[in-house]
């Protein structure tokens, strides 16, 4: 190989490495970068050329921390605003939600933890179906699966969203 070919090959490899590192850096740090972050594409478009004013960035940073830490609270607020009375009663039993903030429309899964007991045949069997249905109203995915668990970590039900 000639010297020019080696230099060109090295440059291509360097660009690929930089691309991989920058693509993976969206998952690290404060967790608010990339597709799994706390901002939506619509919110980024509303800021103009992708930049934010200092005041808006500071206010948004506080919102991101709250939204990242409390998926269950966001879900409860959505159901309180849009849900039926039976859905509101069922969602009152939700303790924690994991996986609702990171979606890629390929294989999305979210886990909803409740204070129901008895597993599949227990007291939460009916209300957990309402929780899964309300979750599907809250989040939308081409290929999503929400699983509802009881207080002991047993699966009560699951559904598509």
XYZ file of C-alpha atoms in Angstrom:
161
model
C 0.000 0.000 0.000
C 1.086 3.479 -0.755
C 1.560 6.172 1.840
C -1.500 8.135 0.669
C -3.700 5.025 0.941
C -2.526 4.382 4.508
C -3.260 7.961 5.507
C -6.728 7.860 3.907
C -7.518 4.520 5.588
C -6.363 5.892 8.940
C -8.567 8.955 8.521
C -11.617 6.812 7.716
C -11.010 4.586 10.750
C -10.597 7.681 12.934
C -13.878 9.153 11.721
C -15.705 5.874 12.371
C -14.277 5.668 15.914
C -15.329 9.257 16.627
C -18.824 8.509 15.317
C -19.179 5.438 17.536
C -17.940 7.276 20.612
C -20.268 10.222 20.045
C -23.243 7.905 19.428
C -22.577 6.029 22.665
C -22.029 9.200 24.674
C -25.796 9.845 24.489
C -26.344 7.156 27.166
C -23.775 8.400 29.662
C -23.419 11.464 31.816
C -26.626 12.861 33.196
C -28.791 10.609 31.009
C -30.486 13.517 29.278
C -28.633 13.314 25.986
C -29.615 11.309 22.925
C -32.999 9.687 22.319
C -33.412 8.449 25.881
C -33.133 11.918 27.407
C -35.752 14.031 29.026
C -36.406 16.316 26.059
C -38.447 15.567 23.001
C -37.641 16.322 19.391
C -40.479 18.848 19.370
C -38.943 20.652 22.343
C -35.580 20.782 20.572
C -37.231 22.220 17.455
C -38.961 24.920 19.507
C -35.621 26.260 20.731
C -34.593 27.413 17.281
C -31.280 26.135 15.977
C -30.922 23.565 18.744
C -29.479 26.018 21.280
C -31.139 27.232 24.438
C -30.996 30.496 26.258
C -29.221 30.340 29.624
C -32.421 30.911 31.609
C -34.348 28.311 29.625
C -31.523 25.802 29.995
C -31.456 26.261 33.771
C -35.238 25.923 34.075
C -35.217 22.906 31.766
C -32.428 21.247 33.787
C -34.676 21.293 36.855
C -37.531 19.788 34.856
C -35.316 17.051 33.443
C -34.210 15.957 36.896
C -37.787 15.718 38.094
C -39.035 13.948 34.978
C -36.149 11.478 35.015
C -36.706 10.561 38.645
C -40.481 10.176 38.688
C -41.964 8.294 35.758
C -44.671 7.022 38.093
C -45.669 10.576 39.019
C -45.848 11.585 35.354
C -48.030 8.565 34.638
C -50.298 9.300 37.593
C -50.657 12.929 36.487
C -51.582 11.815 32.956
C -54.231 9.407 34.240
C -55.569 11.993 36.688
C -56.120 14.309 33.743
C -57.271 11.837 31.060
C -58.309 8.602 32.770
C -61.616 7.107 33.797
C -62.533 6.892 37.494
C -61.665 3.172 37.558
C -58.282 3.842 35.908
C -57.578 6.573 38.453
C -58.344 4.174 41.307
C -56.130 1.461 39.799
C -53.216 3.832 39.117
C -53.248 4.946 42.757
C -51.565 1.572 43.481
C -48.585 2.266 41.185
C -45.335 2.609 43.117
C -42.649 2.735 40.434
C -42.223 2.606 36.657
C -39.037 1.637 34.843
C -38.246 1.829 31.149
C -40.924 4.275 30.045
C -38.463 7.058 29.288
C -36.248 5.184 26.833
C -37.940 4.041 23.641
C -36.587 3.099 20.221
C -39.745 1.592 18.617
C -37.895 -1.689 18.026
C -38.374 -3.534 21.300
C -39.648 -1.249 24.026
C -40.487 -2.648 27.426
C -41.668 -0.936 30.552
C -42.212 -2.338 34.044
C -44.904 -1.034 36.378
C -44.601 -1.996 40.061
C -47.681 -1.890 42.280
C -48.640 -2.606 45.881
C -51.100 -5.353 44.930
C -50.576 -8.839 46.372
C -51.378 -12.341 45.218
C -49.817 -12.386 41.754
C -51.846 -13.399 38.714
C -54.897 -14.574 40.668
C -54.725 -11.927 43.396
C -56.646 -8.762 44.122
C -54.831 -6.720 41.489
C -55.717 -8.853 38.482
C -58.518 -6.618 37.200
C -57.028 -3.231 38.116
C -53.661 -4.199 36.598
C -55.320 -4.589 33.202
C -56.635 -1.045 33.605
C -53.107 0.097 34.475
C -51.717 -1.554 31.328
C -54.466 0.033 29.238
C -53.848 3.484 30.720
C -50.117 3.020 30.114
C -50.853 2.346 26.432
C -52.750 5.638 26.333
C -49.811 7.433 27.966
C -46.951 5.996 25.887
C -47.000 4.909 22.266
C -44.629 2.495 20.573
C -44.652 0.402 17.431
C -43.542 -2.637 19.417
C -43.912 -1.982 23.142
C -44.711 -4.300 26.036
C -45.728 -3.114 29.491
C -45.607 -5.584 32.380
C -47.384 -4.962 35.684
C -45.910 -6.561 38.830
C -47.290 -7.046 42.330
C -45.569 -6.150 45.610
C -43.629 -9.439 45.628
C -42.342 -8.952 42.081
C -44.694 -11.480 40.498
C -46.201 -10.702 37.103
C -49.857 -9.755 37.276
C -50.459 -8.868 33.639
C -48.872 -7.385 30.548
C -50.059 -5.539 27.490
C -48.918 -3.845 24.316
C -48.380 -0.128 24.028
